[in-house]
Short mmCIF file of C-alpha atoms and ligand atoms in Angstrom, two decimals:
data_model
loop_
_atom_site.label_atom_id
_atom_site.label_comp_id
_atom_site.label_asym_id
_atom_site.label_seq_id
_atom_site.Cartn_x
_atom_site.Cartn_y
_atom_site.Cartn_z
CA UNK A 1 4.10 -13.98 4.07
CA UNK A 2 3.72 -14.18 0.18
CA UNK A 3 2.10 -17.41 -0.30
CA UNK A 4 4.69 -19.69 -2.05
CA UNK A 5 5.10 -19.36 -5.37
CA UNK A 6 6.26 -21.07 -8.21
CA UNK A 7 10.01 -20.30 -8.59
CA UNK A 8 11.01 -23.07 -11.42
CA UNK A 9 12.44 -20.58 -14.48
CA UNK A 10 10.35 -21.66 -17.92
CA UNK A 11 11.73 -21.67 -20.92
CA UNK A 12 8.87 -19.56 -22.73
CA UNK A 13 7.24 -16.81 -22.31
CA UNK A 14 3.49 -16.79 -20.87
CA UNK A 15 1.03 -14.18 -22.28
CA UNK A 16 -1.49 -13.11 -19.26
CA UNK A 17 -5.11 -12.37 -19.60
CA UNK A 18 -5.79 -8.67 -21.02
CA UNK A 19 -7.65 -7.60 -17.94
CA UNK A 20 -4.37 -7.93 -16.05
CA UNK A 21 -3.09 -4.87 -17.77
CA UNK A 22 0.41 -5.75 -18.63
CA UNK A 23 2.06 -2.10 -19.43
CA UNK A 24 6.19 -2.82 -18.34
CA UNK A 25 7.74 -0.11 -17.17
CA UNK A 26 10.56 1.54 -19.26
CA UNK A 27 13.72 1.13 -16.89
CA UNK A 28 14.33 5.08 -17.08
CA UNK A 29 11.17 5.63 -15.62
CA UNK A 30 11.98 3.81 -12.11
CA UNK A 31 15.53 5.19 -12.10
CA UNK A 32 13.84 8.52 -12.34
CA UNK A 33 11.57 7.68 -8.71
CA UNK A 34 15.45 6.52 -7.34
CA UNK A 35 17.32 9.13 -8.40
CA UNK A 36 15.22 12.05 -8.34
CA UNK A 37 11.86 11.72 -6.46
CA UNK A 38 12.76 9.50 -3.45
CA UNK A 39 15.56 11.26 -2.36
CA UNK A 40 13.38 14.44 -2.27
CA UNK A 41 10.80 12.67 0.25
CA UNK A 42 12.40 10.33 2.30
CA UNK A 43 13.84 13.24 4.49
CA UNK A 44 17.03 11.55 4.72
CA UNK A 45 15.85 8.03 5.21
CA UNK A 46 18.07 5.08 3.80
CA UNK A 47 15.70 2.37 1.87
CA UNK A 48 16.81 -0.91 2.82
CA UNK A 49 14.15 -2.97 1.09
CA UNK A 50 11.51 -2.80 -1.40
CA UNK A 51 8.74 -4.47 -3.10
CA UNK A 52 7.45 -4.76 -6.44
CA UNK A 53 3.65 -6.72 -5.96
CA UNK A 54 2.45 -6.32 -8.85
CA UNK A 55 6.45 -7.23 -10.88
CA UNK A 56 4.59 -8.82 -13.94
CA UNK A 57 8.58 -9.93 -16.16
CA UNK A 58 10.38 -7.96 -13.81
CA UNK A 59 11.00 -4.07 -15.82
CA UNK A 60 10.56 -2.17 -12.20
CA UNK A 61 11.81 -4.52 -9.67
CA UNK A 62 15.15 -5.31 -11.46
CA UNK A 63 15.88 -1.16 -11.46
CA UNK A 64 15.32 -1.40 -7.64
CA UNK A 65 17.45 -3.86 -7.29
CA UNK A 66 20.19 -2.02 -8.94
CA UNK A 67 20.21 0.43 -5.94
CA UNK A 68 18.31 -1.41 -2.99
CA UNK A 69 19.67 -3.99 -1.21
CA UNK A 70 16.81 -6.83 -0.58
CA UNK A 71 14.26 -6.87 -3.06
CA UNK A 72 11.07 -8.82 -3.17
CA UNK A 73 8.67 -9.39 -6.28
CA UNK A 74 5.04 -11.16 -7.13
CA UNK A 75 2.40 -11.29 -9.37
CA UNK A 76 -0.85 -12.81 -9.51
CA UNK A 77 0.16 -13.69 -12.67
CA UNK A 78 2.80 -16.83 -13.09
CA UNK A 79 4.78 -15.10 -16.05
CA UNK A 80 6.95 -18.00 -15.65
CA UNK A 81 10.09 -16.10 -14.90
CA UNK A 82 10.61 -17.10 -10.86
CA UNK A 83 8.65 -14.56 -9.05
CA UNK A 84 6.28 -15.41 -6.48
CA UNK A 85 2.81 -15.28 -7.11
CA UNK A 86 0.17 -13.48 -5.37
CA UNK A 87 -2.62 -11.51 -5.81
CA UNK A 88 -1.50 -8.35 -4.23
CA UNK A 89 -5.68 -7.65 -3.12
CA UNK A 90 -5.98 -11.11 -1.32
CA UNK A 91 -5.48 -10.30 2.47
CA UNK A 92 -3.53 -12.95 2.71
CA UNK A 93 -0.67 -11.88 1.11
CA UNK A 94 1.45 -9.66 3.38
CA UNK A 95 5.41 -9.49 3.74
CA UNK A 96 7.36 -9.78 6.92
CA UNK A 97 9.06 -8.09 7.39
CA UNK A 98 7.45 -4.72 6.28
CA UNK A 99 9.37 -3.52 3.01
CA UNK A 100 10.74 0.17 3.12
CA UNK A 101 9.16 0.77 0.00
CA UNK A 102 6.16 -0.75 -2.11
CA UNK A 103 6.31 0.60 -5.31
CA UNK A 104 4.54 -0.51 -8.44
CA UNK A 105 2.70 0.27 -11.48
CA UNK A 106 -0.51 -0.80 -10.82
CA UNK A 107 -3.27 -2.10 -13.15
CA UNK A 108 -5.36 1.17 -14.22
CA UNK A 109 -8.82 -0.28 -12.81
CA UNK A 110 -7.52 -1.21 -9.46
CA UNK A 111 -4.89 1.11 -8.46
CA UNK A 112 -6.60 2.84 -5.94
CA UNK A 113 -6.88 -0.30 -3.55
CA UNK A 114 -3.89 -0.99 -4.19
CA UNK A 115 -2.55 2.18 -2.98
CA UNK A 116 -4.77 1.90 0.19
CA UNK A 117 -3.61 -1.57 0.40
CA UNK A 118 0.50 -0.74 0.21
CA UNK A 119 -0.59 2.28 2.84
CA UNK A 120 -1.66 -0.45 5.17
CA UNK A 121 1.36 -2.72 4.50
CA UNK A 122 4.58 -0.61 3.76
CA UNK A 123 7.18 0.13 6.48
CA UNK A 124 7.98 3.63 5.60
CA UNK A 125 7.05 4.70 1.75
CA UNK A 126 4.38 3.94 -0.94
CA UNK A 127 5.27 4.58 -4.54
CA UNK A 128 2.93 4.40 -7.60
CA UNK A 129 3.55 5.41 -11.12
CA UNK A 130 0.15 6.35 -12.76
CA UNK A 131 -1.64 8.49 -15.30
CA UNK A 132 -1.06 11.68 -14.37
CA UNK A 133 -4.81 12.56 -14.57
CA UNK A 134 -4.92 10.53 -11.81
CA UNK A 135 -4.98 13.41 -9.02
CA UNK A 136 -8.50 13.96 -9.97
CA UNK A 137 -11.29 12.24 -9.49
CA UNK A 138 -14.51 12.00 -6.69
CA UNK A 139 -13.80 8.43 -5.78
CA UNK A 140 -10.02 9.27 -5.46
CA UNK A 141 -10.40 12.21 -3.48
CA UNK A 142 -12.97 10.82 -0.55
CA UNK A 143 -11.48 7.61 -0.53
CA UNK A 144 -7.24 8.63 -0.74
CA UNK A 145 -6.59 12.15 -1.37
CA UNK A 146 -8.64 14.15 1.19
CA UNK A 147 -7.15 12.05 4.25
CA UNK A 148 -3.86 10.50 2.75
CA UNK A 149 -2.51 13.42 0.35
CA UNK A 150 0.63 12.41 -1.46
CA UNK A 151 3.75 13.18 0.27
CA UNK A 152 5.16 13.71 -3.13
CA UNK A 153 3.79 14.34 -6.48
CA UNK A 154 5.93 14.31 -9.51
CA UNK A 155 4.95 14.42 -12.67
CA UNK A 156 7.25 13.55 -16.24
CA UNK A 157 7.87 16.53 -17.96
CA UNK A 158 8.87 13.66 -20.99
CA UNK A 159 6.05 11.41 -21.42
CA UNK A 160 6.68 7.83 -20.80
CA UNK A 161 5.65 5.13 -23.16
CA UNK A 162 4.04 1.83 -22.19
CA UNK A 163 3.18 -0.58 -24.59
CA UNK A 164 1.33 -3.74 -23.82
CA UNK A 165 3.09 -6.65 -23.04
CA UNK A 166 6.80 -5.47 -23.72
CA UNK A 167 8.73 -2.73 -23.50
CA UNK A 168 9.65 -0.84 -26.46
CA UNK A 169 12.41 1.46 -26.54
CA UNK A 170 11.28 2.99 -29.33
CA UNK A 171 7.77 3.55 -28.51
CA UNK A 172 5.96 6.82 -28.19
CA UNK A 173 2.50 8.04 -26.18
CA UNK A 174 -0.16 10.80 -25.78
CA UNK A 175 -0.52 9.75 -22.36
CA UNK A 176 1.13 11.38 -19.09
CA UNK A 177 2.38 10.20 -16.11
CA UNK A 178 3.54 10.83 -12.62
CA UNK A 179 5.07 9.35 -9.63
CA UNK A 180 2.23 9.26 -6.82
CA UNK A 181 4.90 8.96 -3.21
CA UNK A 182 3.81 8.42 0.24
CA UNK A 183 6.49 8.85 2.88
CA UNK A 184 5.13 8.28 6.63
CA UNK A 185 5.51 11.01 8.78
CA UNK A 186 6.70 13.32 5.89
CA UNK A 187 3.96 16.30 5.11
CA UNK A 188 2.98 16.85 1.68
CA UNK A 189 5.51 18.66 -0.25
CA UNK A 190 5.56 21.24 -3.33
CA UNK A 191 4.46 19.01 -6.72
CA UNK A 192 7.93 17.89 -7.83
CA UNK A 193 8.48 18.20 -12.20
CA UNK A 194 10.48 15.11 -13.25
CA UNK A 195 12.89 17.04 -15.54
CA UNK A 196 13.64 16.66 -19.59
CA UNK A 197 16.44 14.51 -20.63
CA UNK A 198 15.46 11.87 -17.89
CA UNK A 199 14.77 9.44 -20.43
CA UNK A 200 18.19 9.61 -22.42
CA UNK A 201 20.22 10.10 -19.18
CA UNK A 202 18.89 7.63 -17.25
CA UNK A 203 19.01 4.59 -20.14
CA UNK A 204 21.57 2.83 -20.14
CA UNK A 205 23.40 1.15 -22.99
CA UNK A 206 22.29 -2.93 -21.66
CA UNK A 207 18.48 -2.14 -21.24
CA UNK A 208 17.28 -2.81 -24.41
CA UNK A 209 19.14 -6.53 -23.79
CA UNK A 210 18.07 -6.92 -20.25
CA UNK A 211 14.38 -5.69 -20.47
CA UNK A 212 13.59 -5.68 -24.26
CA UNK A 213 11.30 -7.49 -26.73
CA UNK A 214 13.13 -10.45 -26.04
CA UNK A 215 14.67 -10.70 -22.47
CA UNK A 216 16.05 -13.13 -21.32
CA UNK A 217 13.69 -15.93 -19.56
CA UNK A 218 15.93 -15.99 -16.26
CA UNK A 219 15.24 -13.13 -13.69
CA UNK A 220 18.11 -10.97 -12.27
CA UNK A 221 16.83 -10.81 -9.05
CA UNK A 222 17.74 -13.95 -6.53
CA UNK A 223 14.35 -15.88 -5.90
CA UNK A 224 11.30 -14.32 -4.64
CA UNK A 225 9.73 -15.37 -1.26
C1 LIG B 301 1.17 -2.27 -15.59
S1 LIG B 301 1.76 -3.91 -15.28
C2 LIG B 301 3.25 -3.60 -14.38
C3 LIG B 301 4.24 -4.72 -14.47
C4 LIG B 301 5.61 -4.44 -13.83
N1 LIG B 301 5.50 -4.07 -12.43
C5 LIG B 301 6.34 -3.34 -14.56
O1 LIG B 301 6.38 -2.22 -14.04
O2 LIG B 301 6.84 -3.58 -15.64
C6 LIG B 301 0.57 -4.42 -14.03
C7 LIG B 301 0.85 -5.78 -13.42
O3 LIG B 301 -0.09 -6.00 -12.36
C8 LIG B 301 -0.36 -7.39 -12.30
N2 LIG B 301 -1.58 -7.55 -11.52
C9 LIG B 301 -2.87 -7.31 -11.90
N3 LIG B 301 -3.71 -7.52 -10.88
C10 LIG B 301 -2.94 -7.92 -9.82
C11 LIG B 301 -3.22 -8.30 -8.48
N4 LIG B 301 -4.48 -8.30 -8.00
N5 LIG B 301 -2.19 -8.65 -7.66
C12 LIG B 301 -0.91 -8.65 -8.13
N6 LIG B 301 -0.59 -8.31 -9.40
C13 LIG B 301 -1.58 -7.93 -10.23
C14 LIG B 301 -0.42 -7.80 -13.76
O4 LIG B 301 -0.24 -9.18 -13.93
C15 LIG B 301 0.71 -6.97 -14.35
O5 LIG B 301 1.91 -7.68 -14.36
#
């Protein structure tokens, strides 16, 4: 189980340390791996639960929640807003039972164990949204790609802007990104293009209130385990 965590709701905001790499995710970004690149791997299969381990204020893990039914979150950071925390790399932190989906954005430096690490731990699909530049690499390849190829690759055609520490509706990037999906027992498919107009269509007219420079200090989501 995710060792417990603290779930009292503070007032104020806490600030982690820069090496966490605190990037939120723009809300249209998550409803794009929901609405249009799950449904192309799962083959049919219903996700009943999910898990955000790496939730830092909540930006992915309240979009799941909007379309999956229980929803778990934790960080090894204590951003003060009620989700467990737990550092997603300690062996000791598991989740029972197994999630249908562990998706996250994971910090840049460590993503690949925690890829191998959701592989190990998920109880049907492994979602991560990184650079897109992130298909290449030696290390990648012998130690992910060449035995556990993605299921699903999906690049944004849009790019998708992630500022440090908040989200900014506004914001812009030079940098790409793509949805890396695992689905077990589902063969890699054809790379999947995450089509224009996602980010307008898939915003909706409360996000900048829910997950912008201010949100509120309360999560959405019930308490985290
Ligand atoms: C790019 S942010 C993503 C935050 C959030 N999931 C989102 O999409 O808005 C990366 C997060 O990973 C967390 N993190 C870094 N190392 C971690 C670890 N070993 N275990 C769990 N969380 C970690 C950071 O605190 C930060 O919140």
């Amino acid at each position: 189980m995710i060792p417990a965590g603290h779930n009292a709701v503070m007032a104020s905001r806490r600030e982690p340390p820069d090496s966490l790499d605190f990037f939120p995710t723009p809300p249209w970004a998550t409803r794009a791996l929901l609405r249009h690149v799950l449904p192309r791997a799962l083959n049919g299969y219903h996700l009943a639960s999910a898990w955000d381990p790496a939730c830092g204020e909540g930006h992915m893990v309240e979009v799941f929640a909007e379309d999956i039914a229980i929803v778990k979150a934790s960080d090894v950071f204590d951003y003060g807003r009620g989700y467990a925390v737990a550092d997603f790399l300690d062996p000791g932190t598991t989740m029972t039972p197994r999630p249908d989906l562990i998706g996250f954005n994971p910090p840049f430096k460590v993503a690949l164990p925690f890829v191998r690490r959701a592989l190990d731990m998920t109880g049907c699909a492994v979602a991560a949204l990184v650079r897109t530049a992130w298909i290449e690499g030696v290390e990648r390849y012998g130690e992910l790609f060449r035995d556990h190829p993605p299921t699903l690759f999906a690049p944004f055609v849009e790019r998708v802007p992630m500022t440090k520490g908040r989200w900014d509706p506004d914001a812009s990037t030079a940098t790409s990104y793509a949805w890396f999906v695992w689905v077990e027992g589902v063969s890699p498919l054809a790379p999947f293009w995450i089509p224009p107009g996602c980010r307008q269509t898939l915003t909706r007219p409360d996000d900048r209130r829910r997950f912008g420079v201010a949100p509120p200090s309360a999560p959405l989501l019930l308490a985290a385990e």
